[in-house]
mmCIF file of C-alpha atoms and ligand atoms in Angstrom:
data_model
loop_
_atom_site.group_PDB
_atom_site.id
_atom_site.type_symbol
_atom_site.label_atom_id
_atom_site.label_comp_id
_atom_site.label_asym_id
_atom_site.label_seq_id
_atom_site.Cartn_x
_atom_site.Cartn_y
_atom_site.Cartn_z
ATOM 1 C CA UNK A 1 94.481 139.187 92.537
ATOM 2 C CA UNK A 2 92.906 135.670 93.668
ATOM 3 C CA UNK A 3 94.538 133.804 96.091
ATOM 4 C CA UNK A 4 94.940 129.926 95.864
ATOM 5 C CA UNK A 5 91.826 127.889 97.130
ATOM 6 C CA UNK A 6 93.365 126.117 100.765
ATOM 7 C CA UNK A 7 92.709 122.528 100.471
ATOM 8 C CA UNK A 8 93.936 121.520 103.607
ATOM 9 C CA UNK A 9 90.695 121.693 105.980
ATOM 10 C CA UNK A 10 89.076 119.368 103.648
ATOM 11 C CA UNK A 11 91.603 116.918 104.049
ATOM 12 C CA UNK A 12 90.420 113.766 106.336
ATOM 13 C CA UNK A 13 92.823 112.708 109.271
ATOM 14 C CA UNK A 14 95.263 109.711 108.764
ATOM 15 C CA UNK A 15 96.160 110.594 105.414
ATOM 16 C CA UNK A 16 99.996 109.776 104.917
ATOM 17 C CA UNK A 17 102.631 113.035 105.201
ATOM 18 C CA UNK A 18 102.733 114.897 102.248
ATOM 19 C CA UNK A 19 105.330 113.571 99.456
ATOM 20 C CA UNK A 20 108.278 115.422 99.014
ATOM 21 C CA UNK A 21 108.874 117.566 96.032
ATOM 22 C CA UNK A 22 111.483 115.822 93.348
ATOM 23 C CA UNK A 23 114.401 118.064 93.078
ATOM 24 C CA UNK A 24 116.507 115.958 90.706
ATOM 25 C CA UNK A 25 118.684 112.951 91.069
ATOM 26 C CA UNK A 26 122.057 113.071 93.241
ATOM 27 C CA UNK A 27 125.174 113.252 91.842
ATOM 28 C CA UNK A 28 126.235 109.113 93.310
ATOM 29 C CA UNK A 29 123.041 107.848 93.974
ATOM 30 C CA UNK A 30 122.943 104.091 95.750
ATOM 31 C CA UNK A 31 119.445 104.073 96.423
ATOM 32 C CA UNK A 32 116.050 102.649 95.069
ATOM 33 C CA UNK A 33 115.602 99.907 93.293
ATOM 34 C CA UNK A 34 116.710 101.344 89.665
ATOM 35 C CA UNK A 35 118.128 99.303 86.745
ATOM 36 C CA UNK A 36 121.461 99.732 84.778
ATOM 37 C CA UNK A 37 120.309 102.055 81.595
ATOM 38 C CA UNK A 38 123.174 100.656 79.384
ATOM 39 C CA UNK A 39 121.731 97.416 79.471
ATOM 40 C CA UNK A 40 118.269 98.392 78.963
ATOM 41 C CA UNK A 41 117.235 96.137 75.705
ATOM 42 C CA UNK A 42 116.015 99.468 73.985
ATOM 43 C CA UNK A 43 116.149 98.681 70.420
ATOM 44 C CA UNK A 44 114.468 94.907 71.099
ATOM 45 C CA UNK A 45 111.673 97.205 73.057
ATOM 46 C CA UNK A 46 111.012 99.541 70.419
ATOM 47 C CA UNK A 47 111.071 97.266 67.459
ATOM 48 C CA UNK A 48 108.571 94.999 69.393
ATOM 49 C CA UNK A 49 106.386 98.133 70.063
ATOM 50 C CA UNK A 50 106.361 99.099 66.947
ATOM 51 C CA UNK A 51 105.297 95.394 65.996
ATOM 52 C CA UNK A 52 102.385 94.923 68.191
ATOM 53 C CA UNK A 53 100.707 97.856 67.775
ATOM 54 C CA UNK A 54 100.904 97.875 64.130
ATOM 55 C CA UNK A 55 99.349 94.291 64.249
ATOM 56 C CA UNK A 56 97.037 94.858 67.377
ATOM 57 C CA UNK A 57 96.668 98.404 68.409
ATOM 58 C CA UNK A 58 93.152 98.160 67.177
ATOM 59 C CA UNK A 59 92.550 96.554 70.451
ATOM 60 C CA UNK A 60 93.469 100.004 72.686
ATOM 61 C CA UNK A 61 89.951 101.163 71.754
ATOM 62 C CA UNK A 62 89.028 98.347 74.329
ATOM 63 C CA UNK A 63 89.315 98.403 78.539
ATOM 64 C CA UNK A 64 91.461 95.261 79.198
ATOM 65 C CA UNK A 65 92.033 94.918 74.840
ATOM 66 C CA UNK A 66 90.825 91.733 74.127
ATOM 67 C CA UNK A 67 91.910 89.919 77.077
ATOM 68 C CA UNK A 68 90.015 91.030 79.877
ATOM 69 C CA UNK A 69 90.494 92.353 83.602
ATOM 70 C CA UNK A 70 93.647 89.755 83.938
ATOM 71 C CA UNK A 71 96.183 91.534 81.553
ATOM 72 C CA UNK A 72 97.240 91.293 77.983
ATOM 73 C CA UNK A 73 96.894 87.314 77.316
ATOM 74 C CA UNK A 74 100.721 86.622 75.875
ATOM 75 C CA UNK A 75 101.945 88.243 78.339
ATOM 76 C CA UNK A 76 100.311 86.093 80.660
ATOM 77 C CA UNK A 77 101.028 83.012 78.169
ATOM 78 C CA UNK A 78 104.545 84.017 78.441
ATOM 79 C CA UNK A 79 104.491 83.998 82.246
ATOM 80 C CA UNK A 80 103.124 80.643 82.067
ATOM 81 C CA UNK A 81 106.034 79.116 79.997
ATOM 82 C CA UNK A 82 108.678 81.602 81.857
ATOM 83 C CA UNK A 83 107.566 80.488 85.293
ATOM 84 C CA UNK A 84 108.011 77.169 84.471
ATOM 85 C CA UNK A 85 111.078 76.931 82.920
ATOM 86 C CA UNK A 86 112.708 79.331 85.468
ATOM 87 C CA UNK A 87 111.095 78.873 89.098
ATOM 88 C CA UNK A 88 109.038 75.360 88.300
ATOM 89 C CA UNK A 89 105.498 77.225 88.570
ATOM 90 C CA UNK A 90 102.983 75.113 87.039
ATOM 91 C CA UNK A 91 99.991 77.250 86.548
ATOM 92 C CA UNK A 92 97.715 78.614 83.669
ATOM 93 C CA UNK A 93 97.155 82.009 82.228
ATOM 94 C CA UNK A 94 93.940 82.128 84.157
ATOM 95 C CA UNK A 95 95.878 81.989 87.632
ATOM 96 C CA UNK A 96 98.017 84.938 86.625
ATOM 97 C CA UNK A 97 96.835 88.479 87.090
ATOM 98 C CA UNK A 98 98.958 91.060 85.730
ATOM 99 C CA UNK A 99 99.384 94.643 88.243
ATOM 100 C CA UNK A 100 100.877 97.723 87.649
ATOM 101 C CA UNK A 101 104.001 97.159 89.143
ATOM 102 C CA UNK A 102 104.676 94.607 92.103
ATOM 103 C CA UNK A 103 103.616 97.236 94.312
ATOM 104 C CA UNK A 104 100.270 97.238 92.791
ATOM 105 C CA UNK A 105 100.273 93.412 94.019
ATOM 106 C CA UNK A 106 101.602 93.686 97.190
ATOM 107 C CA UNK A 107 98.417 96.073 97.756
ATOM 108 C CA UNK A 108 96.134 93.426 96.497
ATOM 109 C CA UNK A 109 97.577 90.723 98.292
ATOM 110 C CA UNK A 110 97.254 93.007 101.477
ATOM 111 C CA UNK A 111 93.593 94.628 100.370
ATOM 112 C CA UNK A 112 92.152 91.283 100.613
ATOM 113 C CA UNK A 113 93.666 89.509 103.732
ATOM 114 C CA UNK A 114 94.574 91.858 105.887
ATOM 115 C CA UNK A 115 92.861 94.143 108.495
ATOM 116 C CA UNK A 116 94.142 96.210 111.299
ATOM 117 C CA UNK A 117 96.070 94.453 114.052
ATOM 118 C CA UNK A 118 96.590 91.527 112.354
ATOM 119 C CA UNK A 119 100.023 89.449 112.816
ATOM 120 C CA UNK A 120 101.951 88.597 109.702
ATOM 121 C CA UNK A 121 105.574 87.207 109.740
ATOM 122 C CA UNK A 122 108.152 88.729 107.797
ATOM 123 C CA UNK A 123 112.172 88.404 107.444
ATOM 124 C CA UNK A 124 113.972 90.925 110.085
ATOM 125 C CA UNK A 125 115.401 92.885 107.301
ATOM 126 C CA UNK A 126 113.095 93.240 104.078
ATOM 127 C CA UNK A 127 111.849 95.739 101.420
ATOM 128 C CA UNK A 128 111.209 99.002 103.093
ATOM 129 C CA UNK A 129 107.819 99.361 100.389
ATOM 130 C CA UNK A 130 106.823 96.112 101.772
ATOM 131 C CA UNK A 131 107.074 97.394 105.512
ATOM 132 C CA UNK A 132 106.034 100.624 105.401
ATOM 133 C CA UNK A 133 102.568 99.161 103.806
ATOM 134 C CA UNK A 134 102.261 96.803 106.798
ATOM 135 C CA UNK A 135 103.005 99.835 109.246
ATOM 136 C CA UNK A 136 100.231 101.979 107.490
ATOM 137 C CA UNK A 137 97.710 98.945 107.590
ATOM 138 C CA UNK A 138 98.322 98.893 111.510
ATOM 139 C CA UNK A 139 99.411 95.132 111.054
ATOM 140 C CA UNK A 140 101.930 93.707 113.742
ATOM 141 C CA UNK A 141 104.922 92.493 112.408
ATOM 142 C CA UNK A 142 107.168 89.541 113.624
ATOM 143 C CA UNK A 143 110.616 89.890 111.886
ATOM 144 C CA UNK A 144 112.323 86.748 111.461
ATOM 145 C CA UNK A 145 116.056 87.046 111.637
ATOM 146 C CA UNK A 146 117.994 85.950 108.335
ATOM 147 C CA UNK A 147 121.446 84.192 107.943
ATOM 148 C CA UNK A 148 123.821 83.896 104.694
ATOM 149 C CA UNK A 149 120.923 81.425 103.680
ATOM 150 C CA UNK A 150 117.465 83.658 104.042
ATOM 151 C CA UNK A 151 115.212 83.658 106.897
ATOM 152 C CA UNK A 152 116.411 81.292 109.966
ATOM 153 C CA UNK A 153 114.102 78.192 109.704
ATOM 154 C CA UNK A 154 114.888 77.845 114.034
ATOM 155 C CA UNK A 155 113.309 81.310 114.519
ATOM 156 C CA UNK A 156 110.532 81.193 112.274
ATOM 157 C CA UNK A 157 109.448 77.548 114.240
ATOM 158 C CA UNK A 158 109.627 79.584 117.453
ATOM 159 C CA UNK A 159 107.654 82.605 116.418
ATOM 160 C CA UNK A 160 104.872 80.288 115.028
ATOM 161 C CA UNK A 161 104.638 78.270 118.031
ATOM 162 C CA UNK A 162 105.194 81.647 120.181
ATOM 163 C CA UNK A 163 102.151 82.739 118.403
ATOM 164 C CA UNK A 164 100.309 79.479 118.806
ATOM 165 C CA UNK A 165 100.662 79.611 122.616
ATOM 166 C CA UNK A 166 99.285 83.114 122.611
ATOM 167 C CA UNK A 167 96.106 81.880 120.083
ATOM 168 C CA UNK A 168 97.154 84.172 116.990
ATOM 169 C CA UNK A 169 97.356 82.557 113.592
ATOM 170 C CA UNK A 170 99.657 84.757 111.378
ATOM 171 C CA UNK A 171 97.737 86.056 108.040
ATOM 172 C CA UNK A 172 101.212 84.933 106.349
ATOM 173 C CA UNK A 173 104.783 84.450 106.341
ATOM 174 C CA UNK A 174 105.969 87.421 103.780
ATOM 175 C CA UNK A 175 109.312 86.124 102.157
ATOM 176 C CA UNK A 176 111.804 87.537 99.382
ATOM 177 C CA UNK A 177 113.160 83.854 98.859
ATOM 178 C CA UNK A 178 115.320 84.242 95.971
ATOM 179 C CA UNK A 179 118.159 87.422 96.116
ATOM 180 C CA UNK A 180 116.514 88.420 99.340
ATOM 181 C CA UNK A 181 116.100 92.370 99.818
ATOM 182 C CA UNK A 182 118.435 93.749 101.031
ATOM 183 C CA UNK A 183 120.692 90.914 101.909
ATOM 184 C CA UNK A 184 120.841 89.252 98.721
ATOM 185 C CA UNK A 185 120.848 85.583 100.191
ATOM 186 C CA UNK A 186 118.805 82.484 98.166
ATOM 187 C CA UNK A 187 116.594 80.265 100.270
ATOM 188 C CA UNK A 188 118.245 77.009 99.840
ATOM 189 C CA UNK A 189 115.455 74.376 98.779
ATOM 190 C CA UNK A 190 115.860 72.356 102.099
ATOM 191 C CA UNK A 191 114.985 75.438 103.826
ATOM 192 C CA UNK A 192 112.255 76.133 101.562
ATOM 193 C CA UNK A 193 110.750 72.560 101.948
ATOM 194 C CA UNK A 194 110.872 73.181 106.392
ATOM 195 C CA UNK A 195 109.063 76.570 105.639
ATOM 196 C CA UNK A 196 106.342 75.068 103.690
ATOM 197 C CA UNK A 197 106.131 72.712 106.233
ATOM 198 C CA UNK A 198 105.933 74.864 109.217
ATOM 199 C CA UNK A 199 103.670 76.764 107.119
ATOM 200 C CA UNK A 200 100.984 74.032 106.778
ATOM 201 C CA UNK A 201 101.415 72.708 110.353
ATOM 202 C CA UNK A 202 100.218 76.477 111.559
ATOM 203 C CA UNK A 203 97.736 76.963 108.517
ATOM 204 C CA UNK A 204 99.364 80.043 107.502
ATOM 205 C CA UNK A 205 100.009 80.701 103.903
ATOM 206 C CA UNK A 206 102.946 81.835 102.532
ATOM 207 C CA UNK A 207 103.040 85.288 100.489
ATOM 208 C CA UNK A 208 106.269 84.841 97.862
ATOM 209 C CA UNK A 209 108.013 88.188 96.600
ATOM 210 C CA UNK A 210 110.313 86.745 93.738
ATOM 211 C CA UNK A 211 110.849 90.159 92.904
ATOM 212 C CA UNK A 212 115.088 90.194 91.703
ATOM 213 C CA UNK A 213 114.675 85.922 90.601
ATOM 214 C CA UNK A 214 115.682 86.661 87.506
ATOM 215 C CA UNK A 215 119.076 88.006 88.908
ATOM 216 C CA UNK A 216 120.811 85.120 90.187
ATOM 217 C CA UNK A 217 124.577 85.358 88.813
ATOM 218 C CA UNK A 218 124.888 81.602 88.097
ATOM 219 C CA UNK A 219 121.389 81.446 86.642
ATOM 220 C CA UNK A 220 120.391 78.374 89.241
ATOM 221 C CA UNK A 221 117.777 79.178 91.410
ATOM 222 C CA UNK A 222 115.797 76.785 93.902
ATOM 223 C CA UNK A 223 112.187 75.941 92.661
ATOM 224 C CA UNK A 224 109.877 78.514 93.793
ATOM 225 C CA UNK A 225 107.895 77.685 97.017
ATOM 226 C CA UNK A 226 104.622 77.949 94.923
ATOM 227 C CA UNK A 227 106.209 74.791 92.584
ATOM 228 C CA UNK A 228 107.038 72.798 95.918
ATOM 229 C CA UNK A 229 103.174 73.801 97.781
ATOM 230 C CA UNK A 230 101.312 70.393 98.026
ATOM 231 C CA UNK A 231 98.839 72.586 98.883
ATOM 232 C CA UNK A 232 98.492 75.528 97.245
ATOM 233 C CA UNK A 233 99.067 78.126 100.031
ATOM 234 C CA UNK A 234 101.260 80.190 98.113
ATOM 235 C CA UNK A 235 100.605 83.241 96.744
ATOM 236 C CA UNK A 236 103.563 84.313 94.074
ATOM 237 C CA UNK A 237 104.481 87.869 93.139
ATOM 238 C CA UNK A 238 106.829 88.577 90.559
ATOM 239 C CA UNK A 239 107.732 92.013 88.325
ATOM 240 C CA UNK A 240 109.421 93.112 85.225
ATOM 241 C CA UNK A 241 111.006 96.059 86.904
ATOM 242 C CA UNK A 242 114.700 93.984 87.814
ATOM 243 C CA UNK A 243 114.636 92.360 84.624
ATOM 244 C CA UNK A 244 113.910 95.059 81.755
ATOM 245 C CA UNK A 245 112.974 98.187 83.591
ATOM 246 C CA UNK A 246 111.169 99.450 86.353
ATOM 247 C CA UNK A 247 109.473 102.721 84.891
ATOM 248 C CA UNK A 248 107.497 100.099 82.330
ATOM 249 C CA UNK A 249 105.168 99.335 85.971
ATOM 250 C CA UNK A 250 104.554 96.349 85.072
ATOM 251 C CA UNK A 251 104.232 93.232 88.052
ATOM 252 C CA UNK A 252 101.812 89.904 88.750
ATOM 253 C CA UNK A 253 100.429 87.783 90.971
ATOM 254 C CA UNK A 254 100.132 84.056 90.922
ATOM 255 C CA UNK A 255 97.488 82.576 92.832
ATOM 256 C CA UNK A 256 94.338 80.282 93.084
ATOM 257 C CA UNK A 257 91.202 82.155 91.471
ATOM 258 C CA UNK A 258 89.888 81.530 94.603
ATOM 259 C CA UNK A 259 91.866 84.387 95.663
ATOM 260 C CA UNK A 260 93.011 85.782 92.421
ATOM 261 C CA UNK A 261 88.997 86.503 91.889
ATOM 262 C CA UNK A 262 88.870 88.654 95.435
ATOM 263 C CA UNK A 263 92.125 90.693 94.293
ATOM 264 C CA UNK A 264 90.475 91.314 90.945
ATOM 265 C CA UNK A 265 87.416 92.242 92.468
ATOM 266 C CA UNK A 266 89.347 95.646 94.749
ATOM 267 C CA UNK A 267 92.066 96.357 91.680
ATOM 268 C CA UNK A 268 90.012 99.408 90.877
ATOM 269 C CA UNK A 269 92.021 100.660 87.765
ATOM 270 C CA UNK A 270 90.177 99.188 85.217
ATOM 271 C CA UNK A 271 93.224 97.224 83.970
ATOM 272 C CA UNK A 272 96.945 97.901 83.825
ATOM 273 C CA UNK A 273 99.295 100.148 81.427
ATOM 274 C CA UNK A 274 98.143 98.200 78.057
ATOM 275 C CA UNK A 275 101.094 99.236 75.633
ATOM 276 C CA UNK A 276 103.653 98.184 78.474
ATOM 277 C CA UNK A 277 102.324 94.687 78.386
ATOM 278 C CA UNK A 278 101.903 94.550 74.739
ATOM 279 C CA UNK A 279 105.730 95.611 74.120
ATOM 280 C CA UNK A 280 106.643 93.114 76.719
ATOM 281 C CA UNK A 281 105.129 89.890 75.646
ATOM 282 C CA UNK A 282 106.178 90.656 72.137
ATOM 283 C CA UNK A 283 109.911 91.260 73.342
ATOM 284 C CA UNK A 284 109.947 88.839 75.873
ATOM 285 C CA UNK A 285 108.721 85.924 73.887
ATOM 286 C CA UNK A 286 111.525 85.733 72.050
ATOM 287 C CA UNK A 287 114.874 87.507 73.815
ATOM 288 C CA UNK A 288 114.002 87.590 77.390
ATOM 289 C CA UNK A 289 116.098 84.539 77.854
ATOM 290 C CA UNK A 290 118.945 85.505 76.021
ATOM 291 C CA UNK A 291 118.696 89.336 77.791
ATOM 292 C CA UNK A 292 119.179 88.048 81.494
ATOM 293 C CA UNK A 293 122.669 86.511 81.110
ATOM 294 C CA UNK A 294 123.698 89.544 79.336
ATOM 295 C CA UNK A 295 122.402 91.920 82.100
ATOM 296 C CA UNK A 296 123.497 89.931 85.225
ATOM 297 C CA UNK A 297 127.166 89.835 83.671
ATOM 298 C CA UNK A 298 126.766 93.662 83.706
ATOM 299 C CA UNK A 299 125.475 94.045 87.255
ATOM 300 C CA UNK A 300 127.860 91.466 88.214
ATOM 301 C CA UNK A 301 130.770 93.647 87.094
ATOM 302 C CA UNK A 302 129.471 96.394 89.030
ATOM 303 C CA UNK A 303 129.215 94.557 92.194
ATOM 304 C CA UNK A 304 132.736 93.870 91.912
ATOM 305 C CA UNK A 305 133.468 97.712 91.480
ATOM 306 C CA UNK A 306 131.634 98.396 94.372
ATOM 307 C CA UNK A 307 132.962 95.665 96.657
ATOM 308 C CA UNK A 308 136.593 96.920 95.796
ATOM 309 C CA UNK A 309 135.868 100.465 96.247
ATOM 310 C CA UNK A 310 134.349 99.329 99.582
ATOM 311 C CA UNK A 311 137.670 97.369 100.468
ATOM 312 C CA UNK A 312 139.773 100.093 99.441
ATOM 313 C CA UNK A 313 137.939 103.051 100.922
ATOM 314 C CA UNK A 314 136.297 101.295 104.130
ATOM 315 C CA UNK A 315 138.741 98.392 104.578
ATOM 316 C CA UNK A 316 137.475 96.630 107.771
ATOM 317 C CA UNK A 317 134.789 98.840 108.435
ATOM 318 C CA UNK A 318 132.525 97.427 105.826
ATOM 319 C CA UNK A 319 131.635 94.483 106.428
ATOM 320 C CA UNK A 320 129.289 92.282 103.745
ATOM 321 C CA UNK A 321 128.434 89.201 102.878
ATOM 322 C CA UNK A 322 128.329 88.939 98.530
ATOM 323 C CA UNK A 323 124.931 88.392 97.682
ATOM 324 C CA UNK A 324 123.816 85.766 95.033
ATOM 325 C CA UNK A 325 122.591 88.047 92.675
ATOM 326 C CA UNK A 326 120.545 91.512 92.018
ATOM 327 C CA UNK A 327 121.357 94.885 92.492
ATOM 328 C CA UNK A 328 121.609 95.387 96.511
ATOM 329 C CA UNK A 329 124.624 95.075 98.910
ATOM 330 C CA UNK A 330 123.793 95.305 102.559
ATOM 331 C CA UNK A 331 126.803 97.085 104.317
ATOM 332 C CA UNK A 332 127.670 97.106 108.221
ATOM 333 C CA UNK A 333 129.914 99.527 109.233
ATOM 334 C CA UNK A 334 131.195 99.860 112.904
ATOM 335 C CA UNK A 335 128.658 100.210 115.738
ATOM 336 C CA UNK A 336 129.480 104.185 116.466
ATOM 337 C CA UNK A 337 128.066 104.540 112.935
ATOM 338 C CA UNK A 338 124.415 105.639 113.081
ATOM 339 C CA UNK A 339 123.427 105.559 109.024
ATOM 340 C CA UNK A 340 120.216 107.443 109.378
ATOM 341 C CA UNK A 341 122.512 110.397 110.749
ATOM 342 C CA UNK A 342 125.107 109.544 108.017
ATOM 343 C CA UNK A 343 122.431 110.178 105.481
ATOM 344 C CA UNK A 344 121.749 113.675 105.237
ATOM 345 C CA UNK A 345 125.720 114.902 105.364
ATOM 346 C CA UNK A 346 125.904 112.273 102.590
ATOM 347 C CA UNK A 347 123.385 113.354 100.699
ATOM 348 C CA UNK A 348 124.648 117.260 101.086
ATOM 349 C CA UNK A 349 128.114 116.037 99.518
ATOM 350 C CA UNK A 350 126.382 114.334 96.794
ATOM 351 C CA UNK A 351 126.223 110.412 97.891
ATOM 352 C CA UNK A 352 122.207 108.895 98.498
ATOM 353 C CA UNK A 353 122.295 105.946 100.830
ATOM 354 C CA UNK A 354 119.473 103.505 102.092
ATOM 355 C CA UNK A 355 119.923 103.852 105.801
ATOM 356 C CA UNK A 356 119.350 100.144 107.062
ATOM 357 C CA UNK A 357 116.412 101.388 109.528
ATOM 358 C CA UNK A 358 114.280 101.827 106.985
ATOM 359 C CA UNK A 359 115.070 98.322 105.684
ATOM 360 C CA UNK A 360 114.272 96.328 108.874
ATOM 361 C CA UNK A 361 111.974 96.017 111.682
ATOM 362 C CA UNK A 362 115.059 95.451 113.992
ATOM 363 C CA UNK A 363 116.321 98.994 114.210
ATOM 364 C CA UNK A 364 119.223 98.645 116.498
ATOM 365 C CA UNK A 365 120.452 95.542 114.415
ATOM 366 C CA UNK A 366 120.116 97.924 111.543
ATOM 367 C CA UNK A 367 121.248 101.047 112.851
ATOM 368 C CA UNK A 368 125.197 100.877 111.369
ATOM 369 C CA UNK A 369 123.800 99.290 108.238
ATOM 370 C CA UNK A 370 123.080 100.194 104.822
ATOM 371 C CA UNK A 371 121.845 99.377 101.864
ATOM 372 C CA UNK A 372 123.518 100.202 98.523
ATOM 373 C CA UNK A 373 121.860 99.934 94.822
ATOM 374 C CA UNK A 374 125.122 99.166 92.356
ATOM 375 C CA UNK A 375 122.985 98.497 89.365
ATOM 376 C CA UNK A 376 122.564 102.525 88.288
ATOM 377 C CA UNK A 377 125.305 104.301 88.849
ATOM 378 C CA UNK A 378 128.707 103.847 86.279
ATOM 379 C CA UNK A 379 131.327 102.113 87.449
ATOM 380 C CA UNK A 380 133.160 105.580 88.024
ATOM 381 C CA UNK A 381 130.398 106.964 89.669
ATOM 382 C CA UNK A 382 130.837 104.295 92.162
ATOM 383 C CA UNK A 383 134.383 104.462 92.871
ATOM 384 C CA UNK A 384 133.913 108.258 93.288
ATOM 385 C CA UNK A 385 130.801 107.891 95.290
ATOM 386 C CA UNK A 386 131.955 105.389 97.881
ATOM 387 C CA UNK A 387 135.310 107.378 98.326
ATOM 388 C CA UNK A 388 133.168 110.505 99.248
ATOM 389 C CA UNK A 389 130.644 108.589 101.456
ATOM 390 C CA UNK A 390 134.370 107.574 103.085
ATOM 391 C CA UNK A 391 135.335 110.673 103.730
ATOM 392 C CA UNK A 392 131.910 111.930 105.331
ATOM 393 C CA UNK A 393 131.897 108.911 107.584
ATOM 394 C CA UNK A 394 134.987 109.522 108.454
ATOM 395 C CA UNK A 395 134.348 113.272 109.205
ATOM 396 C CA UNK A 396 130.718 112.660 111.321
ATOM 397 C CA UNK A 397 131.700 109.073 113.177
ATOM 398 C CA UNK A 398 135.581 108.880 112.880
ATOM 399 C CA UNK A 399 135.512 105.521 111.118
ATOM 400 C CA UNK A 400 136.862 104.261 108.555
ATOM 401 C CA UNK A 401 140.095 105.457 110.127
ATOM 402 C CA UNK A 402 142.528 103.886 107.204
ATOM 403 C CA UNK A 403 142.328 104.463 103.115
ATOM 404 C CA UNK A 404 144.290 101.699 101.278
ATOM 405 C CA UNK A 405 145.543 100.740 104.559
ATOM 406 C CA UNK A 406 147.231 104.367 105.014
ATOM 407 C CA UNK A 407 145.924 106.462 108.005
ATOM 408 C CA UNK A 408 143.196 108.874 107.550
ATOM 409 C CA UNK A 409 144.710 112.779 107.783
HETATM 410 C C1 LIG B 1 111.190 92.947 97.081
HETATM 411 C C2 LIG B 1 110.633 93.891 96.464
HETATM 412 N N1 LIG B 1 109.276 93.522 96.355
HETATM 413 C C3 LIG B 1 108.319 94.406 95.475
HETATM 414 C C4 LIG B 1 109.256 95.349 94.816
HETATM 415 C C5 LIG B 1 108.319 96.317 93.670
HETATM 416 O O1 LIG B 1 108.705 96.667 92.773
HETATM 417 P P1 LIG B 1 107.815 96.969 91.205
HETATM 418 O O2 LIG B 1 106.686 97.626 91.790
HETATM 419 O O3 LIG B 1 108.447 97.919 90.388
HETATM 420 O O4 LIG B 1 107.559 95.680 90.699
HETATM 421 C C6 LIG B 1 110.333 95.878 95.076
HETATM 422 C C7 LIG B 1 111.155 97.033 94.229
HETATM 423 O O5 LIG B 1 112.078 97.728 94.880
HETATM 424 C C8 LIG B 1 110.971 94.980 95.690
HETATM 425 O O6 LIG B 1 112.224 94.948 96.269
#
């Protein structure tokens, strides 16, 4: 009998902790950035894949198709139109790099700009994937508090002044201005102008992550920071994960060629998945604009179900600001609740939540907060999942004390 080869002594130090094996989805899954499977435009995607592969499939024999290393040209051309129409961005297909999800975009931007002990400015409550990447690179994060209109400009101004006093130039201001993750706020145009002014005054670029920008309930978003900048100091990234499907792994970067060329030089995968890009371009050019209102209508209904369920099950023990779009609700529970401690017993009861401290650089502030994704569970799962969560929370922390105005037993 042979024994398994031991690779452990060969592993270099400093690797991240091993991944946990996937054991299936929890019954009530409020985690992650998953989409609503009912809203996936499956028939349209199937027809698009069929048409584009029949027409151009033989280009798959070449790395980068017939489009070169920046990604399938018709997809970049669709993005030029879409970004102009929706976000006011004027760019050319040559200023776009298609990536394997916007996670790769984060890696590439960080890869060309950051080194250990650098400083960046980010929103205090922020996307875990961004926080983790910065932590792993040994980068110092300055968290700026948010209010219902996104990043607070008084706090940003103070932080930039403080850094200046200390002789530190931040590498960038990272922001998710259009449906912030996790708070769901939208930075108004006036604040965008202020942010650009501060960024220019301090010589700090802006890193704009517009991951959720397609999912605004009233479809009226302010222009992108990239569109408003007069000095090309904004790197803009986006994704098809939230508008079409996360498993496709297609995102993009819009940046001046001087920066894009540095990123392309470290994008070492010889191109992102081609069939996904071809299918998206074929589907999106004629159908994207009509798909979005259908998707957001469905998401908005699920948000209503979640807010109703929280009001019924938690009453005043669950506080939240209604998000202006997206797929998340950022919920504040009473101070006595530690959501990191709530996580395990909730999971044991079949309910998965994202504990606040994993989505924030201010751990005391986020201790009693949690992020709930309402896109992928069904309406029924949302209701039952929140009822179960309230039971677990009551058992572990003594709150909520009432359900539908009746004292819990
Ligand atoms: C703010 C933000 N940026 C980037 C990403 C990465 O998304 P993807 O790689 O699927 O495009 C996410 C995913 O949830 C996100 O929330």
